[in-house]
């Protein structure tokens, strides 16, 4: 068995972990919104005003903080007026990116009701590609304007007089690609136009500008998108977050090999590099403002997820351990990462739950979110991990890197430390000394997510194949030693003495 040490400095708490790091993303794509969230009032599937009750309960349990909507690529061809008012009068439009009909049954007011039922913040992505500043401004007026106008009256008729209070507004999605193939400086001009008017109407909103991970596309110009955008967008008052998207995939979703399994985890080195570069760019261009990084689309995207099947794929234990490692990484960058939205909430890509008519099954990834809940709003702890290393060639980078086989993050809140650890190895159990510097703990209990194979999945017939199990860790002679099994994710709660 290999050995490792995790050192935690409980007396050196750092940044607060923004709860929005545990956010979600729901696009009009395949069965995410329709079937996954919205079944309609008349459906035999138990629902509250058309919203599936099982899905609402699952997201409530996670205390899901924020959901991004309506896309994705769909956002830059969505016209919000098509989705309000009497359902009978709503047009049937074409969802060109995902090649399906858009019945417009689920629009702004349904989305807001969904967020209210879950207890999360809505995050709306406005249309830049085929829209206009006027259309976005009017959407904001419809949602947030508290005074008397034709649009606020329309909202009152459709959904009650109280403003929706939508705080997060994205200005387009992937505008270097499906959002209109802009050059960074041209997109900056659009961002300034949209932002100037929207912030004038409601200064309390937070705007998310479209950023880019270098590997989001094949075009070398993408490597400098964030720099070029910020260089052309000097108005720090307009920008609150810069978005990054990154999808990961190595081999088949289930029948991956050991080396593909390992390579997936090493690819997080590339994500960390995205964060470091974007952090440096934001520090340079907006030195006097804390502009956040919103990783508002991320997750695994396996080859089986194609447009024809609505981007549906198997979700294994490997994916869940990967999600835990990615979320640990976002926690460790809590000083800059202000939001992260896994793609996509239900049925699509690295979803948290899958539905089949009235049935719903939670994916292993769902359980990782459940286990990490106490990190939300807690203070990140200074940490050091010495563990065996994984070596490999991260996607898009031109040399070999090594990264600790144990991915960890720790936070403190209300006298308790939460330590979450992903053992990213295929087959190495790692005996680990947890060295609490500057403090002592009395008890440690927690949960582990593991299964006999990283390829294991939950199915409708066997929904509990990959489920967290309770564990208790005893200190021996004041030392905390714990074995983190291969391909597992563990959350340990340590109560301070
Ligand atoms: O999540 C699927 C798609 O991936 C989104 O619509 C788009 O923004 C990204 O390329």
Short mmCIF file of C-alpha atoms and ligand atoms in Angstrom, two decimals:
data_model
loop_
_atom_site.label_atom_id
_atom_site.label_comp_id
_atom_site.label_asym_id
_atom_site.label_seq_id
_atom_site.Cartn_x
_atom_site.Cartn_y
_atom_site.Cartn_z
CA UNK A 1 0.00 0.00 0.00
CA UNK A 2 1.28 3.50 -0.78
CA UNK A 3 1.50 6.25 1.80
CA UNK A 4 0.61 9.93 1.86
CA UNK A 5 0.20 12.86 4.19
CA UNK A 6 -2.37 15.64 4.10
CA UNK A 7 -1.46 18.66 6.23
CA UNK A 8 -4.20 21.07 7.17
CA UNK A 9 -3.70 24.42 8.87
CA UNK A 10 -7.00 25.02 10.64
CA UNK A 11 -5.72 28.30 12.02
CA UNK A 12 -5.02 29.61 8.52
CA UNK A 13 -8.45 29.86 6.91
CA UNK A 14 -8.43 31.54 3.52
CA UNK A 15 -11.11 32.60 1.07
CA UNK A 16 -14.77 31.72 1.53
CA UNK A 17 -15.85 29.00 -0.86
CA UNK A 18 -18.57 30.57 -2.96
CA UNK A 19 -21.63 28.28 -2.73
CA UNK A 20 -22.17 28.90 -6.45
CA UNK A 21 -19.20 26.61 -7.18
CA UNK A 22 -21.79 23.87 -6.61
CA UNK A 23 -24.05 25.27 -9.34
CA UNK A 24 -25.84 23.66 -12.26
CA UNK A 25 -26.65 24.24 -15.89
CA UNK A 26 -29.89 23.35 -17.69
CA UNK A 27 -30.18 23.89 -21.42
CA UNK A 28 -32.99 23.30 -23.86
CA UNK A 29 -31.16 20.28 -25.18
CA UNK A 30 -32.38 16.71 -25.53
CA UNK A 31 -34.30 15.69 -22.40
CA UNK A 32 -32.75 18.10 -19.93
CA UNK A 33 -35.55 20.66 -19.65
CA UNK A 34 -38.41 18.78 -21.34
CA UNK A 35 -38.93 15.46 -19.51
CA UNK A 36 -36.04 16.09 -17.12
CA UNK A 37 -37.46 19.16 -15.40
CA UNK A 38 -40.72 20.04 -17.12
CA UNK A 39 -43.43 17.47 -17.76
CA UNK A 40 -46.43 19.81 -17.90
CA UNK A 41 -49.40 20.18 -15.59
CA UNK A 42 -51.38 17.34 -17.11
CA UNK A 43 -48.63 14.75 -16.92
CA UNK A 44 -49.24 11.53 -14.94
CA UNK A 45 -45.71 12.04 -13.58
CA UNK A 46 -46.07 13.67 -10.14
CA UNK A 47 -45.45 17.38 -10.62
CA UNK A 48 -45.94 20.78 -9.08
CA UNK A 49 -47.26 23.15 -11.74
CA UNK A 50 -45.60 21.07 -14.46
CA UNK A 51 -42.23 20.66 -12.69
CA UNK A 52 -41.22 17.08 -11.78
CA UNK A 53 -41.41 16.56 -8.04
CA UNK A 54 -38.66 13.93 -7.85
CA UNK A 55 -36.17 16.21 -9.58
CA UNK A 56 -37.15 19.18 -7.42
CA UNK A 57 -36.63 17.10 -4.28
CA UNK A 58 -33.24 15.83 -5.46
CA UNK A 59 -31.97 19.35 -6.19
CA UNK A 60 -33.42 20.73 -2.96
CA UNK A 61 -31.56 18.07 -0.99
CA UNK A 62 -28.30 19.32 -2.53
CA UNK A 63 -29.17 22.91 -1.62
CA UNK A 64 -28.39 23.67 -5.28
CA UNK A 65 -27.30 27.32 -5.22
CA UNK A 66 -27.70 28.47 -8.83
CA UNK A 67 -28.94 27.16 -12.19
CA UNK A 68 -27.82 28.60 -15.52
CA UNK A 69 -30.43 28.66 -18.32
CA UNK A 70 -31.53 28.52 -21.21
CA UNK A 71 -28.16 27.55 -22.75
CA UNK A 72 -25.49 26.91 -23.88
CA UNK A 73 -25.57 27.31 -27.63
CA UNK A 74 -29.37 27.50 -27.42
CA UNK A 75 -29.11 30.85 -25.59
CA UNK A 76 -27.86 32.70 -28.67
CA UNK A 77 -30.92 31.73 -30.68
CA UNK A 78 -33.50 32.00 -27.90
CA UNK A 79 -36.01 34.83 -27.98
CA UNK A 80 -37.51 35.15 -24.55
CA UNK A 81 -40.83 36.58 -25.72
CA UNK A 82 -41.59 33.21 -27.37
CA UNK A 83 -41.70 31.67 -23.89
CA UNK A 84 -44.05 33.92 -21.92
CA UNK A 85 -47.80 34.32 -21.65
CA UNK A 86 -50.55 31.94 -22.64
CA UNK A 87 -49.13 28.56 -23.58
CA UNK A 88 -51.56 28.24 -26.46
CA UNK A 89 -50.18 31.34 -28.09
CA UNK A 90 -46.54 30.46 -27.70
CA UNK A 91 -44.92 29.60 -31.04
CA UNK A 92 -43.25 26.31 -31.84
CA UNK A 93 -39.73 27.25 -32.91
CA UNK A 94 -36.64 25.36 -34.08
CA UNK A 95 -33.74 24.54 -31.80
CA UNK A 96 -31.13 24.57 -34.54
CA UNK A 97 -28.11 23.51 -32.54
CA UNK A 98 -29.70 20.48 -30.97
CA UNK A 99 -31.95 19.68 -33.95
CA UNK A 100 -35.25 19.51 -32.15
CA UNK A 101 -38.55 21.38 -31.99
CA UNK A 102 -38.85 23.98 -29.25
CA UNK A 103 -42.42 24.06 -27.93
CA UNK A 104 -41.70 27.03 -25.64
CA UNK A 105 -43.73 25.46 -22.84
CA UNK A 106 -40.90 26.16 -20.41
CA UNK A 107 -40.01 29.86 -20.52
CA UNK A 108 -38.88 32.59 -18.14
CA UNK A 109 -41.71 32.30 -15.62
CA UNK A 110 -41.50 28.50 -15.51
CA UNK A 111 -37.73 28.77 -15.00
CA UNK A 112 -38.20 31.23 -12.16
CA UNK A 113 -40.80 28.96 -10.55
CA UNK A 114 -38.38 26.06 -10.90
CA UNK A 115 -35.64 28.07 -9.15
CA UNK A 116 -38.01 29.12 -6.40
CA UNK A 117 -39.10 25.52 -5.86
CA UNK A 118 -35.47 24.36 -5.66
CA UNK A 119 -34.44 27.38 -3.58
CA UNK A 120 -31.66 28.44 -5.96
CA UNK A 121 -30.67 31.61 -7.77
CA UNK A 122 -31.59 31.90 -11.46
CA UNK A 123 -28.77 32.68 -13.89
CA UNK A 124 -30.03 33.76 -17.31
CA UNK A 125 -27.82 33.74 -20.37
CA UNK A 126 -28.90 36.49 -22.79
CA UNK A 127 -28.83 36.24 -26.56
CA UNK A 128 -25.99 38.05 -28.32
CA UNK A 129 -25.67 35.93 -31.49
CA UNK A 130 -29.18 36.53 -32.88
CA UNK A 131 -30.44 39.01 -30.31
CA UNK A 132 -29.90 42.65 -29.50
CA UNK A 133 -29.14 44.84 -26.48
CA UNK A 134 -32.77 45.96 -26.66
CA UNK A 135 -34.09 42.40 -26.41
CA UNK A 136 -31.82 41.67 -23.43
CA UNK A 137 -32.69 44.95 -21.75
CA UNK A 138 -36.38 44.21 -22.10
CA UNK A 139 -35.88 40.72 -20.71
CA UNK A 140 -34.20 42.28 -17.69
CA UNK A 141 -37.06 44.79 -17.40
CA UNK A 142 -39.59 41.96 -17.59
CA UNK A 143 -37.77 40.06 -14.85
CA UNK A 144 -36.53 42.72 -12.46
CA UNK A 145 -38.24 46.06 -12.97
CA UNK A 146 -40.19 47.02 -9.85
CA UNK A 147 -41.86 50.09 -11.31
CA UNK A 148 -44.81 50.36 -13.64
CA UNK A 149 -44.18 49.52 -17.31
CA UNK A 150 -45.90 47.45 -19.94
CA UNK A 151 -43.41 44.65 -19.38
CA UNK A 152 -43.63 44.67 -15.58
CA UNK A 153 -47.42 44.57 -15.96
CA UNK A 154 -47.09 41.61 -18.30
CA UNK A 155 -44.96 39.83 -15.68
CA UNK A 156 -47.58 40.61 -13.04
CA UNK A 157 -50.28 39.05 -15.21
CA UNK A 158 -48.17 36.00 -16.06
CA UNK A 159 -46.55 35.32 -12.75
CA UNK A 160 -47.51 37.76 -10.02
CA UNK A 161 -46.42 41.31 -9.37
CA UNK A 162 -43.21 40.62 -7.46
CA UNK A 163 -40.07 41.11 -9.58
CA UNK A 164 -38.12 37.92 -10.25
CA UNK A 165 -34.90 39.55 -9.01
CA UNK A 166 -32.57 37.75 -11.40
CA UNK A 167 -29.08 38.62 -10.24
CA UNK A 168 -26.85 36.76 -12.71
CA UNK A 169 -26.92 37.64 -16.42
CA UNK A 170 -24.60 36.09 -18.98
CA UNK A 171 -23.91 38.17 -22.08
CA UNK A 172 -23.97 35.42 -24.68
CA UNK A 173 -22.50 31.94 -24.63
CA UNK A 174 -19.31 30.73 -26.31
CA UNK A 175 -19.40 33.76 -28.60
CA UNK A 176 -16.08 32.67 -30.07
CA UNK A 177 -17.99 29.60 -31.41
CA UNK A 178 -21.70 28.76 -31.52
CA UNK A 179 -22.55 32.19 -30.13
CA UNK A 180 -21.66 33.99 -33.37
CA UNK A 181 -17.96 33.31 -34.08
CA UNK A 182 -16.88 36.70 -32.86
CA UNK A 183 -13.33 37.95 -32.59
CA UNK A 184 -12.57 38.83 -28.96
CA UNK A 185 -12.43 42.59 -29.58
CA UNK A 186 -15.74 42.56 -31.47
CA UNK A 187 -17.40 40.61 -28.68
CA UNK A 188 -15.98 43.16 -26.21
CA UNK A 189 -17.88 45.89 -28.07
CA UNK A 190 -21.10 43.91 -27.77
CA UNK A 191 -20.45 43.24 -24.10
CA UNK A 192 -20.00 46.96 -23.46
CA UNK A 193 -23.26 47.80 -25.29
CA UNK A 194 -25.31 45.16 -23.49
CA UNK A 195 -23.67 45.81 -20.15
CA UNK A 196 -23.98 49.59 -20.19
CA UNK A 197 -27.74 49.54 -20.63
CA UNK A 198 -28.47 46.52 -18.46
CA UNK A 199 -26.46 47.85 -15.51
CA UNK A 200 -28.16 51.23 -15.94
CA UNK A 201 -31.58 49.60 -15.63
CA UNK A 202 -30.59 47.43 -12.66
CA UNK A 203 -27.20 48.17 -11.06
CA UNK A 204 -27.60 45.23 -8.67
CA UNK A 205 -27.17 42.60 -11.38
CA UNK A 206 -23.91 40.73 -11.95
CA UNK A 207 -22.74 40.29 -15.52
CA UNK A 208 -20.87 37.28 -16.80
CA UNK A 209 -18.72 37.91 -19.86
CA UNK A 210 -17.90 35.10 -22.25
CA UNK A 211 -14.38 33.89 -21.71
CA UNK A 212 -12.59 30.96 -23.24
CA UNK A 213 -10.46 28.00 -22.26
CA UNK A 214 -7.74 27.62 -24.86
CA UNK A 215 -8.85 24.08 -25.59
CA UNK A 216 -12.47 25.03 -26.16
CA UNK A 217 -11.76 25.02 -29.87
CA UNK A 218 -9.18 24.33 -32.48
CA UNK A 219 -8.50 27.95 -33.36
CA UNK A 220 -5.18 29.25 -31.93
CA UNK A 221 -6.80 32.69 -31.51
CA UNK A 222 -8.78 31.18 -28.64
CA UNK A 223 -5.61 30.92 -26.60
CA UNK A 224 -5.54 34.70 -26.27
CA UNK A 225 -9.32 35.33 -26.16
CA UNK A 226 -9.43 36.25 -22.46
CA UNK A 227 -6.50 38.63 -22.82
CA UNK A 228 -7.85 40.21 -26.02
CA UNK A 229 -11.35 40.57 -24.61
CA UNK A 230 -10.19 42.25 -21.39
CA UNK A 231 -7.78 44.45 -23.32
CA UNK A 232 -10.71 45.75 -25.39
CA UNK A 233 -13.07 45.99 -22.41
CA UNK A 234 -11.59 48.50 -19.95
CA UNK A 235 -14.83 49.09 -17.98
CA UNK A 236 -14.34 47.20 -14.75
CA UNK A 237 -17.73 48.44 -13.53
CA UNK A 238 -19.48 46.30 -16.16
CA UNK A 239 -17.82 42.94 -15.62
CA UNK A 240 -18.40 40.79 -12.54
CA UNK A 241 -17.41 37.33 -13.80
CA UNK A 242 -15.56 35.90 -16.77
CA UNK A 243 -16.74 32.49 -17.91
CA UNK A 244 -14.64 29.44 -18.74
CA UNK A 245 -15.93 26.20 -20.28
CA UNK A 246 -14.12 22.91 -20.34
CA UNK A 247 -15.26 19.40 -21.17
CA UNK A 248 -13.20 16.29 -20.54
CA UNK A 249 -13.17 12.87 -22.19
CA UNK A 250 -10.82 9.92 -22.42
CA UNK A 251 -12.01 6.76 -24.05
CA UNK A 252 -15.48 5.29 -23.89
CA UNK A 253 -17.83 6.36 -21.09
CA UNK A 254 -17.91 2.84 -19.59
CA UNK A 255 -15.42 0.60 -21.38
CA UNK A 256 -12.41 2.85 -20.82
CA UNK A 257 -8.99 1.34 -20.31
CA UNK A 258 -6.81 1.83 -17.27
CA UNK A 259 -4.63 4.34 -19.12
CA UNK A 260 -7.69 6.28 -20.32
CA UNK A 261 -9.00 6.25 -16.77
CA UNK A 262 -5.76 7.77 -15.53
CA UNK A 263 -5.43 10.29 -18.38
CA UNK A 264 -8.80 11.80 -17.53
CA UNK A 265 -7.60 12.83 -14.08
CA UNK A 266 -4.32 14.20 -15.39
CA UNK A 267 -6.39 16.45 -17.68
CA UNK A 268 -7.39 18.46 -14.62
CA UNK A 269 -3.87 19.92 -14.84
CA UNK A 270 -5.09 21.69 -17.99
CA UNK A 271 -8.12 23.03 -16.10
CA UNK A 272 -5.85 24.32 -13.35
CA UNK A 273 -3.73 26.03 -15.98
CA UNK A 274 -6.89 27.70 -17.40
CA UNK A 275 -7.66 29.04 -13.93
CA UNK A 276 -4.12 30.30 -13.40
CA UNK A 277 -3.94 32.06 -16.76
CA UNK A 278 -7.38 33.63 -16.45
CA UNK A 279 -6.58 34.68 -12.89
CA UNK A 280 -3.44 36.46 -14.12
CA UNK A 281 -5.36 38.18 -16.92
CA UNK A 282 -8.09 39.44 -14.55
CA UNK A 283 -5.52 40.64 -12.02
CA UNK A 284 -3.69 42.57 -14.70
CA UNK A 285 -6.67 44.21 -16.42
CA UNK A 286 -8.93 44.80 -13.41
CA UNK A 287 -6.50 45.24 -10.50
CA UNK A 288 -9.01 47.10 -8.36
CA UNK A 289 -11.95 44.76 -8.77
CA UNK A 290 -12.55 41.19 -7.71
CA UNK A 291 -13.86 39.81 -11.02
CA UNK A 292 -14.76 36.15 -10.52
CA UNK A 293 -14.13 33.19 -12.77
CA UNK A 294 -17.37 31.41 -13.58
CA UNK A 295 -16.66 27.92 -14.91
CA UNK A 296 -20.23 27.90 -16.09
CA UNK A 297 -19.96 24.72 -18.17
CA UNK A 298 -17.77 21.80 -17.23
CA UNK A 299 -17.90 18.05 -16.93
CA UNK A 300 -17.15 14.84 -18.79
CA UNK A 301 -18.37 14.46 -22.35
CA UNK A 302 -17.99 10.91 -23.62
CA UNK A 303 -18.08 9.87 -27.31
CA UNK A 304 -21.50 8.23 -26.88
CA UNK A 305 -23.09 11.64 -26.15
CA UNK A 306 -24.05 12.90 -29.59
CA UNK A 307 -26.68 15.29 -30.90
CA UNK A 308 -28.85 12.40 -32.14
CA UNK A 309 -29.29 11.04 -28.60
CA UNK A 310 -29.59 14.44 -26.94
CA UNK A 311 -26.03 14.15 -25.55
CA UNK A 312 -26.97 11.29 -23.22
CA UNK A 313 -24.22 9.09 -21.84
CA UNK A 314 -23.42 6.63 -19.09
CA UNK A 315 -22.29 8.13 -15.79
CA UNK A 316 -19.84 5.94 -13.93
CA UNK A 317 -18.04 6.04 -10.62
CA UNK A 318 -15.01 7.32 -12.60
CA UNK A 319 -17.02 10.41 -13.55
CA UNK A 320 -18.07 10.96 -9.94
CA UNK A 321 -14.51 10.72 -8.59
CA UNK A 322 -13.51 13.09 -11.38
CA UNK A 323 -16.26 15.56 -10.35
CA UNK A 324 -14.98 15.41 -6.77
CA UNK A 325 -11.43 16.14 -7.93
CA UNK A 326 -12.62 19.03 -10.14
CA UNK A 327 -14.68 20.53 -7.32
CA UNK A 328 -11.68 20.18 -4.99
CA UNK A 329 -9.70 22.16 -7.55
CA UNK A 330 -12.36 24.89 -7.77
CA UNK A 331 -12.41 25.07 -3.95
CA UNK A 332 -8.64 25.52 -3.90
CA UNK A 333 -9.07 28.51 -6.23
CA UNK A 334 -11.84 29.96 -4.05
CA UNK A 335 -10.07 33.31 -4.14
CA UNK A 336 -11.03 33.58 -7.82
CA UNK A 337 -13.62 30.96 -8.78
CA UNK A 338 -17.01 32.54 -8.14
CA UNK A 339 -19.22 29.95 -9.78
CA UNK A 340 -19.10 26.56 -11.53
CA UNK A 341 -22.00 24.87 -13.30
CA UNK A 342 -21.74 21.21 -14.16
CA UNK A 343 -23.24 20.27 -17.53
CA UNK A 344 -26.05 19.38 -17.42
CA UNK A 345 -28.52 18.93 -14.58
CA UNK A 346 -30.78 16.12 -15.81
CA UNK A 347 -30.33 13.46 -18.53
CA UNK A 348 -27.66 15.34 -20.52
CA UNK A 349 -23.86 14.80 -20.32
CA UNK A 350 -22.58 14.59 -16.72
CA UNK A 351 -26.07 14.83 -15.28
CA UNK A 352 -26.98 14.44 -11.63
CA UNK A 353 -30.08 12.40 -12.33
CA UNK A 354 -31.58 10.47 -15.22
CA UNK A 355 -35.26 10.01 -15.86
CA UNK A 356 -37.31 7.42 -17.68
CA UNK A 357 -40.96 8.43 -17.67
CA UNK A 358 -41.96 8.42 -13.98
CA UNK A 359 -38.67 6.90 -12.80
CA UNK A 360 -35.59 8.81 -11.75
CA UNK A 361 -32.15 7.50 -10.83
CA UNK A 362 -29.38 9.50 -9.18
CA UNK A 363 -25.97 9.25 -10.84
CA UNK A 364 -22.79 8.69 -8.81
CA UNK A 365 -21.93 12.35 -9.50
CA UNK A 366 -25.06 13.41 -7.60
CA UNK A 367 -23.68 11.80 -4.45
CA UNK A 368 -20.43 13.74 -4.70
CA UNK A 369 -22.42 16.99 -4.64
CA UNK A 370 -24.32 15.73 -1.63
CA UNK A 371 -21.10 14.81 0.17
CA UNK A 372 -19.49 18.18 -0.55
CA UNK A 373 -22.43 20.32 0.59
CA UNK A 374 -20.76 21.63 3.79
CA UNK A 375 -18.02 23.26 1.70
CA UNK A 376 -20.56 25.78 0.45
CA UNK A 377 -19.90 29.09 2.18
CA UNK A 378 -17.16 27.62 4.42
CA UNK A 379 -13.60 29.02 4.65
CA UNK A 380 -10.99 27.19 2.64
CA UNK A 381 -8.11 25.81 4.70
CA UNK A 382 -4.47 26.04 3.79
CA UNK A 383 -3.33 22.54 2.91
CA UNK A 384 -0.42 20.51 1.64
CA UNK A 385 -0.68 17.06 0.06
CA UNK A 386 2.25 14.68 -0.30
CA UNK A 387 1.10 11.59 -2.13
CA UNK A 388 2.14 9.27 -4.92
CA UNK A 389 2.00 11.05 -8.26
CA UNK A 390 0.06 10.47 -11.45
CA UNK A 391 2.00 11.22 -14.60
CA UNK A 392 0.66 12.02 -18.01
CA UNK A 393 0.19 14.38 -20.86
CA UNK A 394 -2.77 16.69 -20.17
CA UNK A 395 -5.00 17.46 -23.11
CA UNK A 396 -3.71 20.35 -25.21
CA UNK A 397 -0.44 20.73 -23.32
CA UNK A 398 2.84 19.84 -24.87
CA UNK A 399 4.70 18.09 -22.13
CA UNK A 400 4.33 15.54 -19.37
CA UNK A 401 3.04 16.69 -16.00
CA UNK A 402 2.67 14.99 -12.67
CA UNK A 403 -0.09 15.62 -10.17
CA UNK A 404 -0.83 14.15 -6.71
CA UNK A 405 -2.87 10.96 -6.89
CA UNK A 406 -4.86 12.23 -3.94
CA UNK A 407 -6.88 15.32 -4.78
CA UNK A 408 -8.02 17.14 -1.64
CA UNK A 409 -9.62 20.28 -0.34
CA UNK A 410 -10.64 21.24 3.17
CA UNK A 411 -12.80 23.93 4.67
CA UNK A 412 -13.88 25.02 8.10
CA UNK A 413 -17.30 26.18 9.34
CA UNK A 414 -18.95 26.12 12.76
CA UNK A 415 -16.06 24.28 14.43
CA UNK A 416 -15.98 21.48 11.90
CA UNK A 417 -13.49 20.72 9.18
CA UNK A 418 -14.72 19.05 6.01
CA UNK A 419 -11.95 17.25 4.17
CA UNK A 420 -12.85 15.82 0.77
CA UNK A 421 -10.44 13.45 -0.93
CA UNK A 422 -10.51 11.83 -4.33
CA UNK A 423 -8.20 8.85 -4.69
CA UNK A 424 -7.67 9.14 -8.43
CA UNK A 425 -5.73 5.91 -8.85
CA UNK A 426 -7.02 2.86 -10.66
CA UNK A 427 -5.86 0.33 -8.09
CA UNK A 428 -3.78 1.86 -5.27
CA UNK A 429 -5.20 2.15 -1.78
CA UNK A 430 -3.37 5.02 -0.10
CA UNK A 431 -2.74 5.07 3.64
CA UNK A 432 -2.77 8.72 4.63
CA UNK A 433 -1.79 10.59 7.74
CA UNK A 434 -4.04 13.58 8.27
CA UNK A 435 -1.87 16.07 10.05
CA UNK A 436 -3.93 18.76 11.75
CA UNK A 437 -1.62 21.70 12.30
CA UNK A 438 -2.50 24.21 14.97
CA UNK A 439 -5.58 22.34 16.18
CA UNK A 440 -6.91 19.03 17.45
CA UNK A 441 -9.99 17.09 16.44
CA UNK A 442 -12.13 14.84 18.59
CA UNK A 443 -14.07 12.73 16.18
CA UNK A 444 -14.18 12.13 12.50
CA UNK A 445 -17.02 10.63 10.62
CA UNK A 446 -17.96 10.77 7.04
CA UNK A 447 -18.99 9.02 3.88
CA UNK A 448 -17.22 7.19 1.12
CA UNK A 449 -18.32 6.69 -2.47
CA UNK A 450 -16.73 3.60 -3.95
CA UNK A 451 -17.62 0.42 -5.80
CA UNK A 452 -15.84 -2.65 -7.03
CA UNK A 453 -15.06 -1.04 -10.37
CA UNK A 454 -14.68 2.57 -11.55
CA UNK A 455 -16.90 1.49 -14.44
CA UNK A 456 -19.89 0.89 -12.17
CA UNK A 457 -23.06 2.88 -12.81
CA UNK A 458 -26.48 3.28 -11.25
CA UNK A 459 -29.35 2.03 -13.37
CA UNK A 460 -33.12 2.21 -13.03
CA UNK A 461 -33.09 -1.45 -12.00
CA UNK A 462 -30.06 -1.17 -9.71
CA UNK A 463 -30.12 2.46 -8.54
CA UNK A 464 -27.93 1.89 -5.48
CA UNK A 465 -24.90 0.26 -7.08
CA UNK A 466 -22.78 3.34 -6.38
CA UNK A 467 -23.96 4.87 -3.12
CA UNK A 468 -22.09 6.59 -0.31
CA UNK A 469 -21.47 4.54 2.83
CA UNK A 470 -20.94 5.92 6.31
CA UNK A 471 -17.47 5.63 7.83
CA UNK A 472 -15.90 6.53 11.15
CA UNK A 473 -12.22 7.26 11.63
CA UNK A 474 -10.48 6.82 14.97
CA UNK A 475 -7.39 8.73 16.00
CA UNK A 476 -4.65 6.52 17.35
CA UNK A 477 -2.25 8.17 19.87
CA UNK A 478 -3.38 11.58 18.60
CA UNK A 479 -2.69 10.64 14.96
CA UNK A 480 -5.33 10.46 12.29
CA UNK A 481 -4.56 7.78 9.76
CA UNK A 482 -7.00 6.73 7.09
CA UNK A 483 -6.83 4.52 4.02
CA UNK A 484 -8.37 6.10 0.96
CA UNK A 485 -9.23 3.18 -1.34
CA UNK A 486 -8.50 3.22 -5.06
CA UNK A 487 -11.03 5.05 -7.27
CA UNK A 488 -12.98 6.45 -4.36
CA UNK A 489 -14.27 9.76 -3.10
CA UNK A 490 -14.38 10.44 0.64
CA UNK A 491 -15.80 13.27 2.74
CA UNK A 492 -14.56 13.38 6.33
CA UNK A 493 -15.99 15.69 8.92
CA UNK A 494 -13.64 16.43 11.83
CA UNK A 495 -15.08 18.04 14.94
CA UNK A 496 -12.52 20.33 16.53
CA UNK A 497 -11.65 19.67 20.17
O1 LIG B 1 -23.42 21.57 -22.97
C1 LIG B 1 -23.51 21.35 -24.34
C2 LIG B 1 -22.91 22.49 -25.16
O2 LIG B 1 -21.55 22.55 -24.96
C3 LIG B 1 -23.39 23.88 -24.82
O3 LIG B 1 -24.58 24.21 -25.43
C4 LIG B 1 -22.28 24.72 -25.35
O4 LIG B 1 -22.18 25.97 -24.67
C5 LIG B 1 -21.06 23.86 -25.19
O5 LIG B 1 -20.27 23.86 -26.31
#
